[in-house]
XYZ file of C-alpha atoms in Angstrom:
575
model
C -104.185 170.373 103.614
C -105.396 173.182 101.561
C -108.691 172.342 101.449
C -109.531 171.505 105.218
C -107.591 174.833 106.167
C -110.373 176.624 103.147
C -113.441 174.780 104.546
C -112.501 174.632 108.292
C -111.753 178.925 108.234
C -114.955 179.206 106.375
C -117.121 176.997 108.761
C -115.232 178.361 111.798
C -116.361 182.081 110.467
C -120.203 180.752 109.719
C -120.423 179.429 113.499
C -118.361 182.519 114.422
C -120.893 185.015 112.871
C -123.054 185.046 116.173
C -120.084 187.053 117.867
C -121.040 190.399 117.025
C -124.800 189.496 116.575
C -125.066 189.946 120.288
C -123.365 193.260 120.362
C -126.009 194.305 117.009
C -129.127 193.651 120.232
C -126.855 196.112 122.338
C -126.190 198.353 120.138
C -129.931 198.666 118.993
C -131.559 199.241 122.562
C -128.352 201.310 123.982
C -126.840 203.060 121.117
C -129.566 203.879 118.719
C -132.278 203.853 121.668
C -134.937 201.604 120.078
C -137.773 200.125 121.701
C -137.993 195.966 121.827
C -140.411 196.359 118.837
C -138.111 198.250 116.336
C -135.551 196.071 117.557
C -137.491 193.017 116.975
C -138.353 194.019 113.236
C -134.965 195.294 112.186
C -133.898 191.756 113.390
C -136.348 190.150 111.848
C -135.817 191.804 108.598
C -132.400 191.000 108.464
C -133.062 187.327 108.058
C -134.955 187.962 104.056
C -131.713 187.281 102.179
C -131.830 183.640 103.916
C -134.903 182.797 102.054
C -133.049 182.809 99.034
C -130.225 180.365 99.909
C -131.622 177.082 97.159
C -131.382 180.441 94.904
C -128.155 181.431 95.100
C -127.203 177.593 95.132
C -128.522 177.496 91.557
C -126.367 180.469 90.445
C -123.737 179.112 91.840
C -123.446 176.230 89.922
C -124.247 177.492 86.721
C -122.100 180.966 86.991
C -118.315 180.446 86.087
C -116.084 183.059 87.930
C -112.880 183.108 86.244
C -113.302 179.774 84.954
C -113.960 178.652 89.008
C -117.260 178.554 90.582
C -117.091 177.860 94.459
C -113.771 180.015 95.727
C -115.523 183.220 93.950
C -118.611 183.074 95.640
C -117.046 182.494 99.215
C -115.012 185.933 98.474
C -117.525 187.484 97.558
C -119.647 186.362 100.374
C -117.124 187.390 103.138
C -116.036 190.810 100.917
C -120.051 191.736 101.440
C -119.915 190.770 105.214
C -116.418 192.520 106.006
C -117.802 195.537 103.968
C -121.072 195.912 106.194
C -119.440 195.390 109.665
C -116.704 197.571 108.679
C -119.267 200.534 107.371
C -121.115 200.240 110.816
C -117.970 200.191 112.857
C -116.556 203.290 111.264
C -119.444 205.373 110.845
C -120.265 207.753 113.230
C -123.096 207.747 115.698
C -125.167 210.607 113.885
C -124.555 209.042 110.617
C -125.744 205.860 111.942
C -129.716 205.434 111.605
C -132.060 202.539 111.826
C -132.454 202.235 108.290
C -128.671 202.764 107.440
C -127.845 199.851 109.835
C -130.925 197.487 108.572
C -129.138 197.658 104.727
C -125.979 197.059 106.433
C -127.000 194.192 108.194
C -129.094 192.842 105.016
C -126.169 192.876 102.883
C -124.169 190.870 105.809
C -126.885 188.467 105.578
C -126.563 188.145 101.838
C -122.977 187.922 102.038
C -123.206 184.875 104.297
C -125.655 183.142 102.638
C -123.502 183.222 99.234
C -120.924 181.910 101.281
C -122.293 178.873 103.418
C -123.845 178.166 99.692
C -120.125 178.128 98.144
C -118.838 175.998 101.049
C -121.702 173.475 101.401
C -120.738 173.117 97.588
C -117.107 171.908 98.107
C -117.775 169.539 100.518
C -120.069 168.014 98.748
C -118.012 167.941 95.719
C -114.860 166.775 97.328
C -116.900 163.799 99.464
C -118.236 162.868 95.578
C -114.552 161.810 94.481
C -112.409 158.634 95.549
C -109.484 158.570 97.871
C -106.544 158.294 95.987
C -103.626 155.785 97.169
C -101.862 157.972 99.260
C -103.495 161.251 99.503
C -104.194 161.341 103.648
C -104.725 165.285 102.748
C -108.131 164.301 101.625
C -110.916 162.720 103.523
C -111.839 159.365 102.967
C -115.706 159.919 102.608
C -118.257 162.885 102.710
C -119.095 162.116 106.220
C -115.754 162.291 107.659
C -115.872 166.151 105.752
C -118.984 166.338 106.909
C -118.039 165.650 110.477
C -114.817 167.804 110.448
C -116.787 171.036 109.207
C -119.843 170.911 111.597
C -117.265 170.332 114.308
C -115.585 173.144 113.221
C -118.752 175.196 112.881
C -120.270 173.990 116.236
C -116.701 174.880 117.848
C -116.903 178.548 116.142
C -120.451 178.999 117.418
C -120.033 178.116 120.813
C -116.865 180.459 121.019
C -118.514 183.137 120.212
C -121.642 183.369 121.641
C -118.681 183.011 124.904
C -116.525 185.390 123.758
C -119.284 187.746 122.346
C -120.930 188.009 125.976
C -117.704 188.600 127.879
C -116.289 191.026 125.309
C -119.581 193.429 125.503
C -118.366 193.788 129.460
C -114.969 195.247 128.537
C -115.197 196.637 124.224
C -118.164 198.804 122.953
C -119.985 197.400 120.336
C -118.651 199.222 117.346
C -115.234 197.369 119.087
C -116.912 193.969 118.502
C -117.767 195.044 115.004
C -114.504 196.310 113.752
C -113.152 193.087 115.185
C -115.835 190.507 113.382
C -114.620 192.542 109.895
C -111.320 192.195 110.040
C -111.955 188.062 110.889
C -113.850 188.444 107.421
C -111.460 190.570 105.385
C -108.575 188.178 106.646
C -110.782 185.000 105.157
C -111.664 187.517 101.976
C -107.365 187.410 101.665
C -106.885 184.008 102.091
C -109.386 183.286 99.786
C -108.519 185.084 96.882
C -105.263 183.530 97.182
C -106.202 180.193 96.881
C -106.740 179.089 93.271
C -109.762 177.043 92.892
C -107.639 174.105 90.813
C -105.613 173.530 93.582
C -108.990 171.572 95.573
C -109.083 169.361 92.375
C -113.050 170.204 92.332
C -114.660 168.848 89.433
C -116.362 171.039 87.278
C -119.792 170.446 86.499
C -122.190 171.153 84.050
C -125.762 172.493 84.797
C -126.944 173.087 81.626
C -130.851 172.140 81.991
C -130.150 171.642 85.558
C -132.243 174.755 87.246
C -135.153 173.867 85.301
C -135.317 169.925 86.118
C -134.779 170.983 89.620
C -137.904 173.438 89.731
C -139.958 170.634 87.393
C -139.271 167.937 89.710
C -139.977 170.281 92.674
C -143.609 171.039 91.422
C -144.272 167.405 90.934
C -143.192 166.752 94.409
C -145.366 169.590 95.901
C -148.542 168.394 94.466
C -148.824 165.463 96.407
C -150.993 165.797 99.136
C -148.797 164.405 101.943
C -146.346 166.373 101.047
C -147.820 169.451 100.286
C -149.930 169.265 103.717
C -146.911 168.484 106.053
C -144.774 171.458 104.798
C -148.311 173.625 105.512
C -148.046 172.830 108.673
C -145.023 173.059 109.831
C -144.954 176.673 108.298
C -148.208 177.302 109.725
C -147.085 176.062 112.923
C -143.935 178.566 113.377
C -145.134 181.763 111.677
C -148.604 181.426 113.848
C -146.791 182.055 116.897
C -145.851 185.736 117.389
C -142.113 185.068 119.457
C -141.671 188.332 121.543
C -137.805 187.755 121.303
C -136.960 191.533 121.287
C -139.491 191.640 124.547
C -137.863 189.209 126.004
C -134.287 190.766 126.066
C -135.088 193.873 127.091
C -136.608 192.536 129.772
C -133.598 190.346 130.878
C -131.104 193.077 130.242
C -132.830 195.974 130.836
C -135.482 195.915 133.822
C -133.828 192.416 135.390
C -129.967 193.347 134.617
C -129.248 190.321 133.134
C -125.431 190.463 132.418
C -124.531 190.036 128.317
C -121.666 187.284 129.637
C -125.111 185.230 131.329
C -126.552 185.630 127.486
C -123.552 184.206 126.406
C -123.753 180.840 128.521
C -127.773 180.466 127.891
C -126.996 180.507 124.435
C -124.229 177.775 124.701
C -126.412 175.771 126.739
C -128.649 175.994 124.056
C -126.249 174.687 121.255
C -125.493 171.651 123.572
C -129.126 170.980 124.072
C -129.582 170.690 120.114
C -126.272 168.425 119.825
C -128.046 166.368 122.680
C -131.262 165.720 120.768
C -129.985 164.807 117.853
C -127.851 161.825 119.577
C -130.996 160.913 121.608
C -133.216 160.995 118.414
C -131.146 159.006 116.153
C -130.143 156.475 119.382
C -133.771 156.295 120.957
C -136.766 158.628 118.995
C -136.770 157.399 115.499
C -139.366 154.895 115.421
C -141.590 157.390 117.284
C -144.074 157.939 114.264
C -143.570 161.782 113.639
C -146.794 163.126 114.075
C -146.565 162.130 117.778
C -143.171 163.163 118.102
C -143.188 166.778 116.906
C -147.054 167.140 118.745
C -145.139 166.217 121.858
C -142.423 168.786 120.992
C -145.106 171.526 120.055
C -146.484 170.909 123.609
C -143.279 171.493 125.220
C -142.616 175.011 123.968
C -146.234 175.619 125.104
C -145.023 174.184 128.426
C -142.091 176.614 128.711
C -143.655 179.718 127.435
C -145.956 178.915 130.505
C -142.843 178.811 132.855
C -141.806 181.990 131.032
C -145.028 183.744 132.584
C -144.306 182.055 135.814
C -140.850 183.750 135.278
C -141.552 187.002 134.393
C -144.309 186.841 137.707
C -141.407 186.519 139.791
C -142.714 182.936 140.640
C -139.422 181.504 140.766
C -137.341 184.616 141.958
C -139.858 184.192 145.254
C -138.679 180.190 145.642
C -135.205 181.291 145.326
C -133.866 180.169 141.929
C -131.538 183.243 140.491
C -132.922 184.941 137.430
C -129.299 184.117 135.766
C -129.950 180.373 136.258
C -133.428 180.344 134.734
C -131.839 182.067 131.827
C -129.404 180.123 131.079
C -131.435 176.624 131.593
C -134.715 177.439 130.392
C -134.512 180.472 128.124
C -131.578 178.817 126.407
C -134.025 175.961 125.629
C -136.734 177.286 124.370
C -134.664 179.135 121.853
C -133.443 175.983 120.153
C -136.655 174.348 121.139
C -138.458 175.698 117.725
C -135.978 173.910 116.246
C -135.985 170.544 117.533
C -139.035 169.724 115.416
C -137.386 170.045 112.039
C -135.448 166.718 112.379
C -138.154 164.597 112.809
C -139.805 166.480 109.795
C -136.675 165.961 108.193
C -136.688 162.383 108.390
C -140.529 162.550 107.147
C -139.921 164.317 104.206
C -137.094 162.051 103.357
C -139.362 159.489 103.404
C -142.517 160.694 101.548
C -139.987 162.876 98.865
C -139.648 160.717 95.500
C -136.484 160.445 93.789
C -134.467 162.826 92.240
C -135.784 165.993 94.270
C -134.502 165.489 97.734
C -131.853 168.487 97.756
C -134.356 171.022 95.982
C -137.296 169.715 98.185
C -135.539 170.106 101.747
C -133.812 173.484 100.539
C -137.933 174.171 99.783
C -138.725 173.477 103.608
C -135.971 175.054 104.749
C -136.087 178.624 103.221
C -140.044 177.958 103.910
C -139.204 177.625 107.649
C -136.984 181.059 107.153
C -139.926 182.778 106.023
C -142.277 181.570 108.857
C -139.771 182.956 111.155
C -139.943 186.169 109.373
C -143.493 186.425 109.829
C -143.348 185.111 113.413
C -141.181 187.664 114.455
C -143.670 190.845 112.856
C -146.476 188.762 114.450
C -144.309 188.934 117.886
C -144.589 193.077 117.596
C -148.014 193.124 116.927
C -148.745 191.302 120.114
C -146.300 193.273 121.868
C -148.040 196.592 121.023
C -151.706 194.702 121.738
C -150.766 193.649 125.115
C -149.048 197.080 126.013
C -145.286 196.409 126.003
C -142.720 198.837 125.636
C -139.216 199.487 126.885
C -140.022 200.721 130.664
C -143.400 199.030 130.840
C -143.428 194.968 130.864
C -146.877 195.086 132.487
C -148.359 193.102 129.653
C -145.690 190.570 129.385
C -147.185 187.978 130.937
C -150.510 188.191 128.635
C -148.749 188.751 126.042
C -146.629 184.833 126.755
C -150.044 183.647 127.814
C -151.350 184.261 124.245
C -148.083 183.041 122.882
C -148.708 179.613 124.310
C -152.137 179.974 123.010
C -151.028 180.166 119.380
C -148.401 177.302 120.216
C -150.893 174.777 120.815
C -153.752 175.312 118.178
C -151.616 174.145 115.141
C -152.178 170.501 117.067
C -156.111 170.609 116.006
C -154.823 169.967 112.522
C -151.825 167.649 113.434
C -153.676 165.224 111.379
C -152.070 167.029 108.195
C -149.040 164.888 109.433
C -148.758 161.432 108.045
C -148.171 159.239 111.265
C -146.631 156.811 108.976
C -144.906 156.727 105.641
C -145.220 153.082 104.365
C -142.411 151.157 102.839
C -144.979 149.249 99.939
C -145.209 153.101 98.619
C -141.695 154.107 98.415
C -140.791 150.877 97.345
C -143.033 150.308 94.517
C -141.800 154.081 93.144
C -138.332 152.658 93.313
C -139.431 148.869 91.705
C -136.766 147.607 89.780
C -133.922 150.293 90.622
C -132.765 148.307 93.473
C -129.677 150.733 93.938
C -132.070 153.719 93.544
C -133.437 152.576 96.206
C -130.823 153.206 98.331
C -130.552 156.930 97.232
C -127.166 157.673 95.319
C -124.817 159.675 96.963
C -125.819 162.458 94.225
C -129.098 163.344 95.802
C -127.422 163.651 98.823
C -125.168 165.789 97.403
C -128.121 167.982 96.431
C -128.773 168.395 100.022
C -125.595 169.572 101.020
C -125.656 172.365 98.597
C -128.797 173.607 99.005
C -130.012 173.114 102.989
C -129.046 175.935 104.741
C -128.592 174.585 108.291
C -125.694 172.389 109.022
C -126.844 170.265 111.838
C -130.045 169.880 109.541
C -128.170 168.583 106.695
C -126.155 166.390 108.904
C -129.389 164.809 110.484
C -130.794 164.504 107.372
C -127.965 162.590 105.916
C -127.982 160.171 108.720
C -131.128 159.307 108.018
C -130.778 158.985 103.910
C -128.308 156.295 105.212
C -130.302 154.431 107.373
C -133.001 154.900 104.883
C -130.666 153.073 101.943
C -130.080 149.872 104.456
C -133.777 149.963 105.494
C -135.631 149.892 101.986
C -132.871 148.021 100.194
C -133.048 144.978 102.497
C -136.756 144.711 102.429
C -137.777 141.794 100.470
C -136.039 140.038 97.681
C -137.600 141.251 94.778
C -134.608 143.581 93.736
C -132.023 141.136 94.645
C -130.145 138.877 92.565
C -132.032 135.717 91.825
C -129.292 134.025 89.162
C -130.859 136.191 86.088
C -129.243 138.513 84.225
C -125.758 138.467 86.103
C -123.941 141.294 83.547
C -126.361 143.775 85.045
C -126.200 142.959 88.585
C -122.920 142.819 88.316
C -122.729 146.374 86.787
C -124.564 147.555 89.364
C -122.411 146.360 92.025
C -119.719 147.308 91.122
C -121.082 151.062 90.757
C -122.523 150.698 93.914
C -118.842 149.911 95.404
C -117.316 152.638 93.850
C -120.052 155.310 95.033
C -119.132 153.864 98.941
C -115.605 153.979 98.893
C -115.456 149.770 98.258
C -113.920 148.656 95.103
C -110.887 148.294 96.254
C -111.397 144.108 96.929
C -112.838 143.784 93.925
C -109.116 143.206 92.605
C -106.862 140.349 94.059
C -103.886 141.311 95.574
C -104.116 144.199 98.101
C -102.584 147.731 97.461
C -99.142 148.296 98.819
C -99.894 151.418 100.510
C -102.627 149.533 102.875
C -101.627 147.462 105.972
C -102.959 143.789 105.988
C -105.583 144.768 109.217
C -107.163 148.039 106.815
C -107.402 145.644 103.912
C -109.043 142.670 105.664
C -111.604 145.293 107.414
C -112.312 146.914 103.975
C -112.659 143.468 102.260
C -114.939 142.360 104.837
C -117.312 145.283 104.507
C -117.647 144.887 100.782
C -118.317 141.209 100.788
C -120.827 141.460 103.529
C -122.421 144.595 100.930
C -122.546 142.080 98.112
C -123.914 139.345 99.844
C -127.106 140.905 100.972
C -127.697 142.164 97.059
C -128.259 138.104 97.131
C -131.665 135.997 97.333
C -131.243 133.384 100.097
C -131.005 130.448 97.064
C -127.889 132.116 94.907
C -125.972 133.172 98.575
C -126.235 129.058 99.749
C -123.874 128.157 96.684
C -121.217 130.688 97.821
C -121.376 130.780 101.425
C -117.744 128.624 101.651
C -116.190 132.518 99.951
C -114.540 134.748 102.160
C -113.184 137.231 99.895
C -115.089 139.696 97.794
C -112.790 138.868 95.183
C -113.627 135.300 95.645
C -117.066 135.889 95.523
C -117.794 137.555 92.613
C -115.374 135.342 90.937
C -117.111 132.068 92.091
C -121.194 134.207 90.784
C -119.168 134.673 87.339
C -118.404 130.937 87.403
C -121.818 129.630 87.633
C -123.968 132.447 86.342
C -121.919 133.927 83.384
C -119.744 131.288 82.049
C -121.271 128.204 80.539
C -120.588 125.933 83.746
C -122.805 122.586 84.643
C -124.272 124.562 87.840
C -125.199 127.464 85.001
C -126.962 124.861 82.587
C -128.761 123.345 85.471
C -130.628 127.063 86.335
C -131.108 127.652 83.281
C -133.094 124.311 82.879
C -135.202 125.094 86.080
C -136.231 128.121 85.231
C -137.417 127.071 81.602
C -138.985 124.357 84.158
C -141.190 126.621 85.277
């Protein structure tokens, strides 16, 4: 119980952290009087210590804290944040200057980075151990953890970008501030409280680690496909100057858009992004990618379009409310820049070799950090070109015009995106590792710890699995043809163990499972043996029913010196 309270108050606080974001944009154009291109850089600038997340990752496991290496950093990651807020809330307003709140906010940054490094970390280790007989405190697999702490990250989110935009009608911002630091020195309490042995993490060595990681990362960038497709998808986000500090002044200030409407869009936008990743994995995957994310590329074009339209009035004169276009369509196109980076996801998953998938997608990630960064200075530039200050929005509409511009030309290079990764490739680097081939749970333990984004490292989970099924059942060359049954066997049994199965492999079920659990459980191992099978060795056990049975009934024929033994043997020296 320890642990989910640990990881569920630390995920609630990461979705949380957009609470007093809101009242940061506020306090920026109302307190400190900035124009939407300070504002805009400040924000942008904020974002550097993100970059470094696969960094801190690294430290993390090879840094001992007190003999404990995940509780430490999560302190320290919410001491940092509860420091910063509480500085800026407490400070006065003359001792309060752009610069003095851009550290502030930079060490917040930091802080939470550190953190969502440190948590990532446990779940990842705690999904890597069995379920013991007994122990319902601990979940049965890294997905169900994996499920309870986006859940609880999604539900922190969505409160409070609620919360945040009702609470800057009735509190000041410094109000919103003090509050979000206190929430962070409570966790810093809690967590120094709570010894690290009491998780039962295991401890790991990383000696040699780092540098395999960045060897094996090097390897992986020089190939072509790869290399190219992370190009563009960097080129395609920091190419397009976003005029997000524009774009809020204009709402709040010349339209009077109220903070709670900012609130909703921004909810709205969190379902949207839950929404595409059901319809993708349901309906979208076999969409080769290059058409998939072109077609998403062309609908931010579409809406930045509807923006001008927007911003023209257009749609104030047909009689749709300002407040519902915000909500609907501004809230979309801010998660719209991200629905691209599961379907590259899913293609780097599938052109990354072995052994690098964590350090590679951590790669993308804090490469898609940076474009932002650069997007976001590109946004002011365009915003002084086109004329665009605080009182004057004359130029908006160029200045989205040109925005849309930018959005579409990374498409005359799409071709930099394989349309298709095939199978004989992937396959042939994975020849005779049949259960590499289904990518051990380590490597995607490697992305837990290291992707930044948790819906990103959820989708790309999903996909590892369905990637394991996929390449494992293709053809019968890694299956078990009646040769060398000690190592198959070996390997099945690892295999079982690594998916929460081995519990059939012995007779007589456990007396802490009910008959139903045990016959479901028994079922799903047998039918995960029987495809590691070739068609001829499954026909002379197809009468089994129990995994127990089964492997029994192989070691019959194939290990002990049986008559149905002698009699492959003789066929294959036949041959």
């Amino acid at each position: 119980m320890t642990l989910k309270w640990i990881l569920g108050l630390g995920f609630w606080v990461q979705g949380f952290r957009c609470f007093p974001w809101m009242a940061v944009n506020f306090f920026l154009k109302d307190g400190l009087q900035v124009d939407p291109s300070a504002l805009q850089i400040l924000l942008n600038s904020a974002n550097i210590p993100m970059v470094g997340k696969p960094v801190y990752g690294l430290v993390s496991d090879a840094v001992y804290v007190g003999g404990e290496h995940r509780l430490p950093y999560v302190a320290i990651g919410a001491l940092l944040q509860a420091v910063s807020w509480l500085a800026v809330a407490f400070f006065s307003s003359s001792g309060v200057s752009i610069y003095t709140l851009t550290f502030y906010l930079l060490l917040s940054n930091l802080g939470a980075s550190i953190a969502e490094v440190a948590n990532d970390a446990i779940v990842v280790e705690v999904g890597k151990q069995p379920r013991q007989a007994g122990d319902d405190a601990r979940p049965s697999s890294s997905g169900e953890l994996q499920s309870f702490v986006w859940m609880v990250s999604s539900l922190g989110g969505a409160i409070g970008n609620l919360v945040g935009g009702i609470a800057m009608e009735h509190f000041t911002s410094r109000q919103m501030f003090l509050a979000f630091g206190i929430v962070l020195a409570v966790q810093f309490l809690i967590t120094i409280m709570v010894r690290e042995s009491s998780l039962n993490l295991p401890k790991s060595s990383s000696t040699g680690g780092m540098k395999k990681q960045l060897t094996e990362l090097t390897s992986a960038l020089r190939r072509p496909e790869i290399a190219y497709s992370i190009t563009w998808l960097a080129a395609s986000y920091a190419m397009i100057p976003v005029l997000t500090g524009t774009m809020f002044f204009y709402q709040t200030q010349f339209l009077g858009i109220d903070s709670a409407v900012l609130g909703v869009s921004k909810v709205f936008g969190q379902a949207a992004m839950i929404l595409w990743s059901v319809i993708y994995n349901r309906r979208l995957k076999s969409v080769p990618p290059r058409k998939l994310i072109s077609a998403i590329q062309v609908t931010m074009a579409v809406l930045m379009i509807s923006d001008v339209l927007f911003v023209k009035r257009s749609y104030s004169n047909i009689g749709l409310p300002d407040s519902v276009y915000v909500v609907i369509f501004s809230g979309l196109l801010e998660v719209l820049f991200f629905f691209k980076i599961l379907p590259f996801s899913v293609l780097i998953a599938q052109l990354c070799p072995p052994g690098c998938e964590g350090s590679l997608m951590a790669f993308v990630m804090s490469t898609i950090a940076l474009s932002f960064i650069v997007s976001g200075y590109l946004g002011v530039a365009l915003a002084s070109y086109v004329g665009v200050t605080g009182s004057d929005f004359s130029g908006l509409p160029q200045g989205l015009l040109i925005q849309s511009v930018c959005t579409l030309l990374p498409l005359f290079w799409s071709s930099w995106i394989p349309d298709e990764v095939k199978a004989k490739t992937r396959k042939a680097e994975l020849h005779g590792h049949p259960f590499l081939c289904q990518w051990p749970d380590v490597l995607v333990a490697d992305l837990d710890q290291y992707t930044p984004t948790t819906g990103i490292r959820a989708w790309f989970k999903i996909e590892i699995e369905e990637l394991r099924r996929e390449q494992y059942l293709r053809g019968n060359s890694d299956k078990f043809d009646g040769n060398d049954f000690g190592f198959w066997k070996m390997q099945i049994e690892d295999y079982l163990y690594q998916k929460k199965l081995y519990l059939p492999l012995v007779e007589r079920k456990p007396d802490a499972m009910d008959e139903v659990e045990w016959n479901l459980l028994d079922r799903q191992a047998l039918g995960v043996v029987r495809l590691t099978l070739t068609k001829n060795v499954a026909y002379n056990i197809v009468s089994e029913k129990t995994t127990y049975g089964l492997i029994q009934a192989l070691s019959n024929m194939y290990e002990k010196p049986s008559a149905s033994n002698k009699i492959f043997l003789i066929r294959q020296l036949e041959r």
